[in-house]
Tab-separated table of C-alpha atoms in Angstrom:
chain	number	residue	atom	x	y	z
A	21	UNK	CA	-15.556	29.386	22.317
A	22	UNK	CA	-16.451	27.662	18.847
A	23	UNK	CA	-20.218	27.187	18.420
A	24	UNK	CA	-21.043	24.742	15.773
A	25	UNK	CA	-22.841	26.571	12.619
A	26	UNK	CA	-25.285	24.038	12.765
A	27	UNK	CA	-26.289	24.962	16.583
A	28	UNK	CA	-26.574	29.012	15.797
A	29	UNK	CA	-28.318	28.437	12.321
A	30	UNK	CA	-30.330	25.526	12.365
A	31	UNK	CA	-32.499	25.977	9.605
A	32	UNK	CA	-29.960	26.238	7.077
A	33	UNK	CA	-28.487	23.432	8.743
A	34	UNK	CA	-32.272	21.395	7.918
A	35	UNK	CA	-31.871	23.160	4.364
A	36	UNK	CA	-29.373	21.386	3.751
A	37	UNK	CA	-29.931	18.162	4.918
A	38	UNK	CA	-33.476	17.272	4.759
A	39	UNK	CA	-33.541	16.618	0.976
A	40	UNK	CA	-30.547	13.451	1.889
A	41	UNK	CA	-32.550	12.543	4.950
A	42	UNK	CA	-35.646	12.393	3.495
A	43	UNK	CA	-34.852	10.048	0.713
A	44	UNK	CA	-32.509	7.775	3.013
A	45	UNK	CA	-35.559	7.628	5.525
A	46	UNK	CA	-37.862	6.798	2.652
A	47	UNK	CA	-35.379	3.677	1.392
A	48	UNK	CA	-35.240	3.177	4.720
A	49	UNK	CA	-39.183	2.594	5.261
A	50	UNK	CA	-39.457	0.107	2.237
A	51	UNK	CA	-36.162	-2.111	3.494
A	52	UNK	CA	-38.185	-2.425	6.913
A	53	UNK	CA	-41.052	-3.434	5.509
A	54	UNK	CA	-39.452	-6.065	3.482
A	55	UNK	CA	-37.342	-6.941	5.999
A	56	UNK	CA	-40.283	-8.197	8.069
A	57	UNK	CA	-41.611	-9.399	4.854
A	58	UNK	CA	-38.574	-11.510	3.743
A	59	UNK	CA	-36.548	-11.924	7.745
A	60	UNK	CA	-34.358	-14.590	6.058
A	61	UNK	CA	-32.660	-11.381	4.423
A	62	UNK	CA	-34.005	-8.465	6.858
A	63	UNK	CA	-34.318	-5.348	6.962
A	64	UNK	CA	-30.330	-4.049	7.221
A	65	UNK	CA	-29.367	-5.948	3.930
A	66	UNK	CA	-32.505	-4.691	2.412
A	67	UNK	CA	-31.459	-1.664	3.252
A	68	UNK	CA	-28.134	-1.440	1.681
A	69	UNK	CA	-29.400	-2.799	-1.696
A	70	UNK	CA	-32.183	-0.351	-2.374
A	71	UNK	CA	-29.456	2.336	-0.976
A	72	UNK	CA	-27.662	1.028	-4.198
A	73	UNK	CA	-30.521	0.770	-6.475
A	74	UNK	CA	-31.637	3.877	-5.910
A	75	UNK	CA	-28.278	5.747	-6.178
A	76	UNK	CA	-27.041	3.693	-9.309
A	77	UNK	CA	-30.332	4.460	-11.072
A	78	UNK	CA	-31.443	7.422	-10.208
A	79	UNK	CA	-28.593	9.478	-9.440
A	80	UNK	CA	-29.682	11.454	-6.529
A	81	UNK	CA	-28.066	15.019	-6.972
A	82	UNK	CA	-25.644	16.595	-4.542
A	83	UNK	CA	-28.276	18.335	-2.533
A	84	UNK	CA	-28.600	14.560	-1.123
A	85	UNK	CA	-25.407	14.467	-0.389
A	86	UNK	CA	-25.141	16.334	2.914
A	87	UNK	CA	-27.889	13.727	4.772
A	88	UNK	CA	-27.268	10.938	2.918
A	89	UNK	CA	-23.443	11.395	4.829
A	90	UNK	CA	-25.468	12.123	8.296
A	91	UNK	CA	-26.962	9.047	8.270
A	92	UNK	CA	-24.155	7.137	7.301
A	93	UNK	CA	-21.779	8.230	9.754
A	94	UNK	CA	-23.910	10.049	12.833
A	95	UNK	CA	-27.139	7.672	12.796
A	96	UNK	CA	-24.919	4.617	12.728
A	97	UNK	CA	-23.895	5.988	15.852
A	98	UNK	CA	-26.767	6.256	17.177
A	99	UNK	CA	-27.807	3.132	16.462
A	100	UNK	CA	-24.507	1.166	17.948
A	101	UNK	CA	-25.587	3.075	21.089
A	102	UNK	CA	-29.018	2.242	21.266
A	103	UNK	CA	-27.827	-1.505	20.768
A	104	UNK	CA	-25.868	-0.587	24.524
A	105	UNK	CA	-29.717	-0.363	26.199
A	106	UNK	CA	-30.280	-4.055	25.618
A	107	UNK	CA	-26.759	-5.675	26.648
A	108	UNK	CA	-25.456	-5.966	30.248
A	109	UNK	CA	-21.529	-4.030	30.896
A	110	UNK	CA	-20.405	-7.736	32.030
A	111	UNK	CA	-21.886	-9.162	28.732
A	112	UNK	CA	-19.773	-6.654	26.817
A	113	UNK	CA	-16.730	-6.832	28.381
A	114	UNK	CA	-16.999	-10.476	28.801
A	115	UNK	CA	-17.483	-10.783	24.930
A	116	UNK	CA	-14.590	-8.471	24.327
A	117	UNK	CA	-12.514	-10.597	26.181
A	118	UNK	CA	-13.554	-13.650	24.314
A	119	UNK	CA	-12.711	-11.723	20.842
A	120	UNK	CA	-9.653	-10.887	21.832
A	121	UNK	CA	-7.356	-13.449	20.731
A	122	UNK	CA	-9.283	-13.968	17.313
A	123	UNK	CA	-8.969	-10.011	16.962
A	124	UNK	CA	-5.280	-9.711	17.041
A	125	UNK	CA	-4.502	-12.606	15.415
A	126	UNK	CA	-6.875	-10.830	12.054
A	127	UNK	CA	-5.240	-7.970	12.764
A	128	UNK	CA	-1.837	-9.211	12.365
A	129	UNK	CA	-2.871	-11.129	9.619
A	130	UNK	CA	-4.207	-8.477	7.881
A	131	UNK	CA	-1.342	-6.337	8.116
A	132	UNK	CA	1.127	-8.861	7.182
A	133	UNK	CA	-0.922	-10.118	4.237
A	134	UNK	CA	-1.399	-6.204	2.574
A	135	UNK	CA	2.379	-5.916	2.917
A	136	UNK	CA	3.432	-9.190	1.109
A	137	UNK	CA	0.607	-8.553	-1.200
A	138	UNK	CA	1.315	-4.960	-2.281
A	139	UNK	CA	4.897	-5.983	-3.009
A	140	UNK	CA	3.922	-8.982	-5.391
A	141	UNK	CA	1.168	-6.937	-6.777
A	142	UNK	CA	3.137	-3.382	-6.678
A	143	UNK	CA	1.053	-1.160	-5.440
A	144	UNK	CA	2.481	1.589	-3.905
A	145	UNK	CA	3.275	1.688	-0.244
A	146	UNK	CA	0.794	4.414	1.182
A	147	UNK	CA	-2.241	3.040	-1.023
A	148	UNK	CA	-1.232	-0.521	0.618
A	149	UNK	CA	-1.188	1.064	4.229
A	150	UNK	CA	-4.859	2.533	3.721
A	151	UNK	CA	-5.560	-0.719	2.389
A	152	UNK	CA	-4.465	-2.787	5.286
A	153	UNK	CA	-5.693	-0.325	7.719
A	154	UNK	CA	-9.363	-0.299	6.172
A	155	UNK	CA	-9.529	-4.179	6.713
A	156	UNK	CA	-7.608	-5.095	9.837
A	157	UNK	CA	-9.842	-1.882	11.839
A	158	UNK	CA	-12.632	-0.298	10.361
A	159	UNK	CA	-12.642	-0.211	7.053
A	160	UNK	CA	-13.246	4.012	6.488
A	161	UNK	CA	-13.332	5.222	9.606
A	162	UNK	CA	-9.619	3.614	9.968
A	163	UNK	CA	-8.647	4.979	6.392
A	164	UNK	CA	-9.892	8.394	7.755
A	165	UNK	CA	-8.064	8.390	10.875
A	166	UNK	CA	-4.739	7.247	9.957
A	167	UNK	CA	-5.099	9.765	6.151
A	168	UNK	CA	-3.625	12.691	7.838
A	169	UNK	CA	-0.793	10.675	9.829
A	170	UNK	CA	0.683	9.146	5.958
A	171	UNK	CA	-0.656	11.756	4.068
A	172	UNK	CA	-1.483	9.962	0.851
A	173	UNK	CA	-2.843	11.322	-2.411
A	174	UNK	CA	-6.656	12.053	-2.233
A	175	UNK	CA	-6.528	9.735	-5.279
A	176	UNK	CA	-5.286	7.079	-3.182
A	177	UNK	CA	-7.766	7.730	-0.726
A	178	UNK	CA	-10.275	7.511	-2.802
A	179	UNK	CA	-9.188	4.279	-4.266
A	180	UNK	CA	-8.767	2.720	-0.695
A	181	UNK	CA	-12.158	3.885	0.354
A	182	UNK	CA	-13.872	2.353	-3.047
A	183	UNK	CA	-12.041	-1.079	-2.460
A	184	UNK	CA	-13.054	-1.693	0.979
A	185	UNK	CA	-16.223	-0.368	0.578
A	186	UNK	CA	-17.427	-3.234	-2.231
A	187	UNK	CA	-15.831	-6.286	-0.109
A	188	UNK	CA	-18.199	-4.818	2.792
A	189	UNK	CA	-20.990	-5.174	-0.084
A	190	UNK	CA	-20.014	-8.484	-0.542
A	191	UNK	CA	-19.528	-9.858	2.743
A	192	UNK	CA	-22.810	-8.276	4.094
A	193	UNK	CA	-24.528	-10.998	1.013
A	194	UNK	CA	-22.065	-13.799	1.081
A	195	UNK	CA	-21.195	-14.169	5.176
A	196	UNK	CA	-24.564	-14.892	6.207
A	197	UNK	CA	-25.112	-17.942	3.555
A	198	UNK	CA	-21.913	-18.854	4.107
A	199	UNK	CA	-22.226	-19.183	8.247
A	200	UNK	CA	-25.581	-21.036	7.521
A	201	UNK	CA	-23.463	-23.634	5.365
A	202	UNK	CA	-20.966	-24.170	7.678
A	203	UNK	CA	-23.621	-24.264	10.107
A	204	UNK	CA	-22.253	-21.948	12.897
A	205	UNK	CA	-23.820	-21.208	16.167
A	206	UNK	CA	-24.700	-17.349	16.210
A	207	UNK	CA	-21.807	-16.514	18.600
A	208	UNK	CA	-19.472	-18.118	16.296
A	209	UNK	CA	-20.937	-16.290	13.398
A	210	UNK	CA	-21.021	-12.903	15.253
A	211	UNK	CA	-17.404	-13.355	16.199
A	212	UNK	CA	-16.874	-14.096	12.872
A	213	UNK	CA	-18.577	-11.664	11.646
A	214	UNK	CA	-16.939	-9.018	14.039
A	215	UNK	CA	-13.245	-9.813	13.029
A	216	UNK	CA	-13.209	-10.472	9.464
A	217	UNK	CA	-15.574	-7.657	8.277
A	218	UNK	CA	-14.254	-4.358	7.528
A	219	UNK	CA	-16.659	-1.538	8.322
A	220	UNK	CA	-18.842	-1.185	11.282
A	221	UNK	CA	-22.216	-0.575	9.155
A	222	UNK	CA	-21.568	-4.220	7.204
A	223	UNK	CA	-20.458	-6.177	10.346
A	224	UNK	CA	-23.987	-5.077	11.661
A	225	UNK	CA	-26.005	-6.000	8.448
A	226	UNK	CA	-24.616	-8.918	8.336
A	227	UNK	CA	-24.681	-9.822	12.135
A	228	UNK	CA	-28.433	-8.962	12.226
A	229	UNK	CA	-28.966	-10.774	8.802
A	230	UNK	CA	-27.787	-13.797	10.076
A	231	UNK	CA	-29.656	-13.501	13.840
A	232	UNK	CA	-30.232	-11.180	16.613
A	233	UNK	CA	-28.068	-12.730	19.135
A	234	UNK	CA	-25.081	-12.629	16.386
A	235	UNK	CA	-26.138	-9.307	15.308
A	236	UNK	CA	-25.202	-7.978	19.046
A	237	UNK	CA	-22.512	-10.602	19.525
A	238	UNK	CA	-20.953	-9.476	16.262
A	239	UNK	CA	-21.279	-5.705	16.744
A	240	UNK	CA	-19.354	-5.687	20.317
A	241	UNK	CA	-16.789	-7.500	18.705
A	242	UNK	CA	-16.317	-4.589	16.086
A	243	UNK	CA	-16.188	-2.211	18.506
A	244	UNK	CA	-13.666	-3.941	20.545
A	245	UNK	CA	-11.941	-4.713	17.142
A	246	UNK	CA	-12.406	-0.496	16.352
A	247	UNK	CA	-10.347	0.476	19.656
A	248	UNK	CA	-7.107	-0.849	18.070
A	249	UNK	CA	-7.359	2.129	15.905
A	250	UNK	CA	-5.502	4.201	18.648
A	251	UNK	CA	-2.346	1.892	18.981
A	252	UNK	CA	-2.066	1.573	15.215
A	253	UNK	CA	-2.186	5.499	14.615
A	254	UNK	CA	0.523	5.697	17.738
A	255	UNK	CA	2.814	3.374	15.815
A	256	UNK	CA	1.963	4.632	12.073
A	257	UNK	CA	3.114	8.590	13.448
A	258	UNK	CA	6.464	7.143	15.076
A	259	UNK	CA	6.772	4.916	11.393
A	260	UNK	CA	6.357	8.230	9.340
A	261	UNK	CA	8.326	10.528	11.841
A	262	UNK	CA	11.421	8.236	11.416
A	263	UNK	CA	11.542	7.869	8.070
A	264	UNK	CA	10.596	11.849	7.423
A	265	UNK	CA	13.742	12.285	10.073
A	266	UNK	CA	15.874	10.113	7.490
A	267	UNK	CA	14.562	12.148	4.568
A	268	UNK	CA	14.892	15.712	5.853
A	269	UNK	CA	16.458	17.085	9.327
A	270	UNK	CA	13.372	18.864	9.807
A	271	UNK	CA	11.032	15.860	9.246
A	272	UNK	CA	7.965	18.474	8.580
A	273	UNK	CA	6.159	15.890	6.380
A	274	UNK	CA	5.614	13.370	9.528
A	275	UNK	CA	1.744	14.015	9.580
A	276	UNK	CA	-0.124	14.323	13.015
A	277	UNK	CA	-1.661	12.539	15.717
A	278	UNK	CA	-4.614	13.579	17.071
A	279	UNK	CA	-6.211	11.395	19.870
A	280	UNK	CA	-9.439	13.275	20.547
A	281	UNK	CA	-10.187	13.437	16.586
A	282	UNK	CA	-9.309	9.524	15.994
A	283	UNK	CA	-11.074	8.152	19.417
A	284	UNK	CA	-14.753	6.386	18.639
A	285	UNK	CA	-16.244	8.046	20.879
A	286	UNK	CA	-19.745	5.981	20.498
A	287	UNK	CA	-18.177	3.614	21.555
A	288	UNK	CA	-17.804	4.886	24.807
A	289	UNK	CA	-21.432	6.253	24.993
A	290	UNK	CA	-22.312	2.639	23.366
A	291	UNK	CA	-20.727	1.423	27.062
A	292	UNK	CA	-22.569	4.251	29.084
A	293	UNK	CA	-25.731	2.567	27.816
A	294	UNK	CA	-24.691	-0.923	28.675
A	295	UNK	CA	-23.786	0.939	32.288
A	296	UNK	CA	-27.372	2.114	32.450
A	297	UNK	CA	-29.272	-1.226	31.414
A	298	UNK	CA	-26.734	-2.971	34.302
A	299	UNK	CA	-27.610	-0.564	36.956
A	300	UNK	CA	-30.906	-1.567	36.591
A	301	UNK	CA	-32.061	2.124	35.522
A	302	UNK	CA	-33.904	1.126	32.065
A	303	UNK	CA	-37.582	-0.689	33.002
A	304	UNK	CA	-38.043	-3.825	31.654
A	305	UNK	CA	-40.839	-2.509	29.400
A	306	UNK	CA	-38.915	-0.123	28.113
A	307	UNK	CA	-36.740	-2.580	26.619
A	308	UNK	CA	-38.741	-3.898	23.601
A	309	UNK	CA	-39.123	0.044	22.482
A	310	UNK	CA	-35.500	0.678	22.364
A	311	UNK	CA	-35.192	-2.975	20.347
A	312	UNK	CA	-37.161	-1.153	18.032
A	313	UNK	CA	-35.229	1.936	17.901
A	314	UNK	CA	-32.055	0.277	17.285
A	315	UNK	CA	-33.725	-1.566	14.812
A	316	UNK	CA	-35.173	1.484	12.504
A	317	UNK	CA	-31.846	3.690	13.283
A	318	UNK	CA	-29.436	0.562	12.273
A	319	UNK	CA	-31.444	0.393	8.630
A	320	UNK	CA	-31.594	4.133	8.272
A	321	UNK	CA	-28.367	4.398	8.847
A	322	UNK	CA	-27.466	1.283	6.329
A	323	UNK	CA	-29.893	2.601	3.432
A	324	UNK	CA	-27.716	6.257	3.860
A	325	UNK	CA	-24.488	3.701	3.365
A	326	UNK	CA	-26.048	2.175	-0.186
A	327	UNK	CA	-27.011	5.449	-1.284
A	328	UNK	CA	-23.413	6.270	-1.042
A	329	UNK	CA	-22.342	3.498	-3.222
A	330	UNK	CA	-20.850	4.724	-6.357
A	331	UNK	CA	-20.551	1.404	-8.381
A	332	UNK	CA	-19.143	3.609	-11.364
A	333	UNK	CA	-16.564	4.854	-8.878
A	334	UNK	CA	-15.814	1.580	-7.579
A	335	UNK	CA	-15.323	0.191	-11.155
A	336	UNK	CA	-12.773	2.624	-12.083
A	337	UNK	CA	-10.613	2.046	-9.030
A	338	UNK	CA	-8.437	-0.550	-11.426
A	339	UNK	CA	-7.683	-4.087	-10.650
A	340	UNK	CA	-4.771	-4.039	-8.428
A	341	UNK	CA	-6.239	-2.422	-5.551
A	342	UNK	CA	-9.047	-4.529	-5.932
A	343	UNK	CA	-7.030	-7.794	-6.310
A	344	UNK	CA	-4.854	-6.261	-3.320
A	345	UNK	CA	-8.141	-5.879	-0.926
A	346	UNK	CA	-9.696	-9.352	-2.257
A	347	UNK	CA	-6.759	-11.574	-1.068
A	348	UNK	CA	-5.803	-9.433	2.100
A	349	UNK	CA	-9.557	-9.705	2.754
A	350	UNK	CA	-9.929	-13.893	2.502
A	351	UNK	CA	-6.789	-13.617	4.180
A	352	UNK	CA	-8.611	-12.315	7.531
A	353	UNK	CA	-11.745	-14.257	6.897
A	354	UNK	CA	-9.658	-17.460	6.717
A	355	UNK	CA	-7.348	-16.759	9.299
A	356	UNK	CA	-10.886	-16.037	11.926
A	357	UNK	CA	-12.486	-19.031	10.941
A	358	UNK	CA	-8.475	-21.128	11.716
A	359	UNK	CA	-8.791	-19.765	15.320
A	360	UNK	CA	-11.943	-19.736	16.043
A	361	UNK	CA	-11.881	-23.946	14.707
A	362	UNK	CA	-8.869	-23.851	16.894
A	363	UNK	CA	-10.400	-22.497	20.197
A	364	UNK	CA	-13.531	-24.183	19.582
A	365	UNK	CA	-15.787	-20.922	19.406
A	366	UNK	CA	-17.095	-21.921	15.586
């Protein structure tokens, strides 16, 4: 059986991550501080900015790079499953049904938009895909999973990843001004919130920015919104298996599926902990400890997301991608804010 290096050699697995979490926890110290300083903005947003500052100005080297990643990706996590402690199962499920109709309706939206866009704008087809993808799911994590089932160019990847990544920058400043001029109740917001932005990390910045209960409203709606990953990849590997069939008898280029490397599993951990708090198995004075832990782990992992943002990077990603992910983008926003006016959930 495979042990994971980082479970037979710790220490050089702390060598080489302690320098990135060290820093990230550091930002990440400051943006609480201000956060309860400044609440209109909090602590998440805060977060992501210095994360920004800090790696535009600076420069951390690449010895950051290893737990600046960590806390990106595996304290995020952590933090979405923390959030599970202080939400009932029948509060999560019954918000995931509520979502549902807004969700596929972005989603479709989303995908329909990227396609007539990328056409008009002529980008080519597999850096539209990644494009689409990114915003209708999860903005990375989707471009991730679905990168070995089209198997674009890592320049394309690269691009994709760039692109979404600065509309999540900009929705996690705009969104909550903009739900506070339209004037929209904290569900609406968080359902907002939950369909039209792309990446997990923003929708919670934003969420939290905005309010508490649209913060967790907004983040079960992601996650419910992240499960759709699964059908897409099913469909995307039957897409690319027909059309390598058409190309080549073989069809050897069709990429793979892998369900086990592509399922969020937090998320089902995220409703383990929901189990828990409904079983009545957390104490009630518990409760405001884990608040807090969510808390600290959401901006830790949000200041490890601004320290990854490359503005150079983002710059030189040229102006039809980014033209591409700006109108497929409004596109979904618009399209949440139609049904949600609609169904009366605004």
């Amino acid at each position: 059986m495979h042990v994971p290096r980082s479970l037979t050699h710790p220490s050089r697995w702390i060598g080489s991550h302690a320098a990135g979490l060290l820093l990230t926890a550091a930002v990440a110290a400051v943006a609480l501080v201000l956060g309860h300083w400044v609440p209109l903005v909090g602590g998440p947003v805060f977060g992501i900015l210095l994360g920004i500052v800090v790696k535009n100005t600076v420069s951390p080297g690449s010895r950051f790079d290893a737990g600046i990643r960590f806390g990106g990706k595996q304290v995020l996590q952590w933090s979405i499953i923390a959030l599970g402690f202080g939400l009932s199962l029948g509060e999560v499920l019954k918000t995931g049904m509520e979502s549902l109709a807004v969700t596929l309706v972005t989603v479709t939206i989303a995908f329909l938009s990227a396609w007539a866009l990328g056409r008009w704008l002529r980008v080519e087809g597999k850096l539209t895909v990644l494009i689409g993808v990114g915003t209708a799911i999860c903005g990375g994590s989707a471009i991730a999973a679905v990168t070995p089932i089209i198997k674009p160019d890592d320049h394309d990847t690269a691009f994709a990843i760039s692109t979404i990544f600065l509309f999540n920058l900009v929705a996690v400043l705009l969104f909550p001004l903009l739900g506070h001029l339209m004037q929209m109740s904290d569900q609406g917001f968080g359902l907002w919130a939950g369909t039209a932005i792309n990446d997990t990390s923003s929708v919670v910045a934003a969420g939290y920015a905005y309010s508490d209960l649209a913060g967790g409203y907004a983040t079960i709606v992601k996650l419910t919104r992240s499960t759709l990953i699964i059908p897409i990849c099913l469909v995307l590997t039957v897409v690319m298996a027909t059309l390598a069939k058409r190309r080549s008898a073989g069809g050897t280029d069709a990429g793979t599926f892998n369900l086990a490397a592509i399922f969020p599993w937090f998320i089902l951990w995220f409703l383990v902990a929901s189990g828990v708090r409904t079983a009545g198995w957390v104490p009630a004075a518990a409760l405001p400890a884990l608040h807090l832990l969510a808390e600290v782990l959401i901006v830790f992992a949000l200041s490890a997301i601004g320290l990854s943002a490359n503005l150079r990077r983002m710059a030189a990603t040229g102006v039809r991608p980014i033209l591409l992910g700006l109108g497929v983008w409004v596109a979904v926003a618009v399209s949440s804010l139609i049904v949600q006016y609609f169904i009366g959930q605004l």
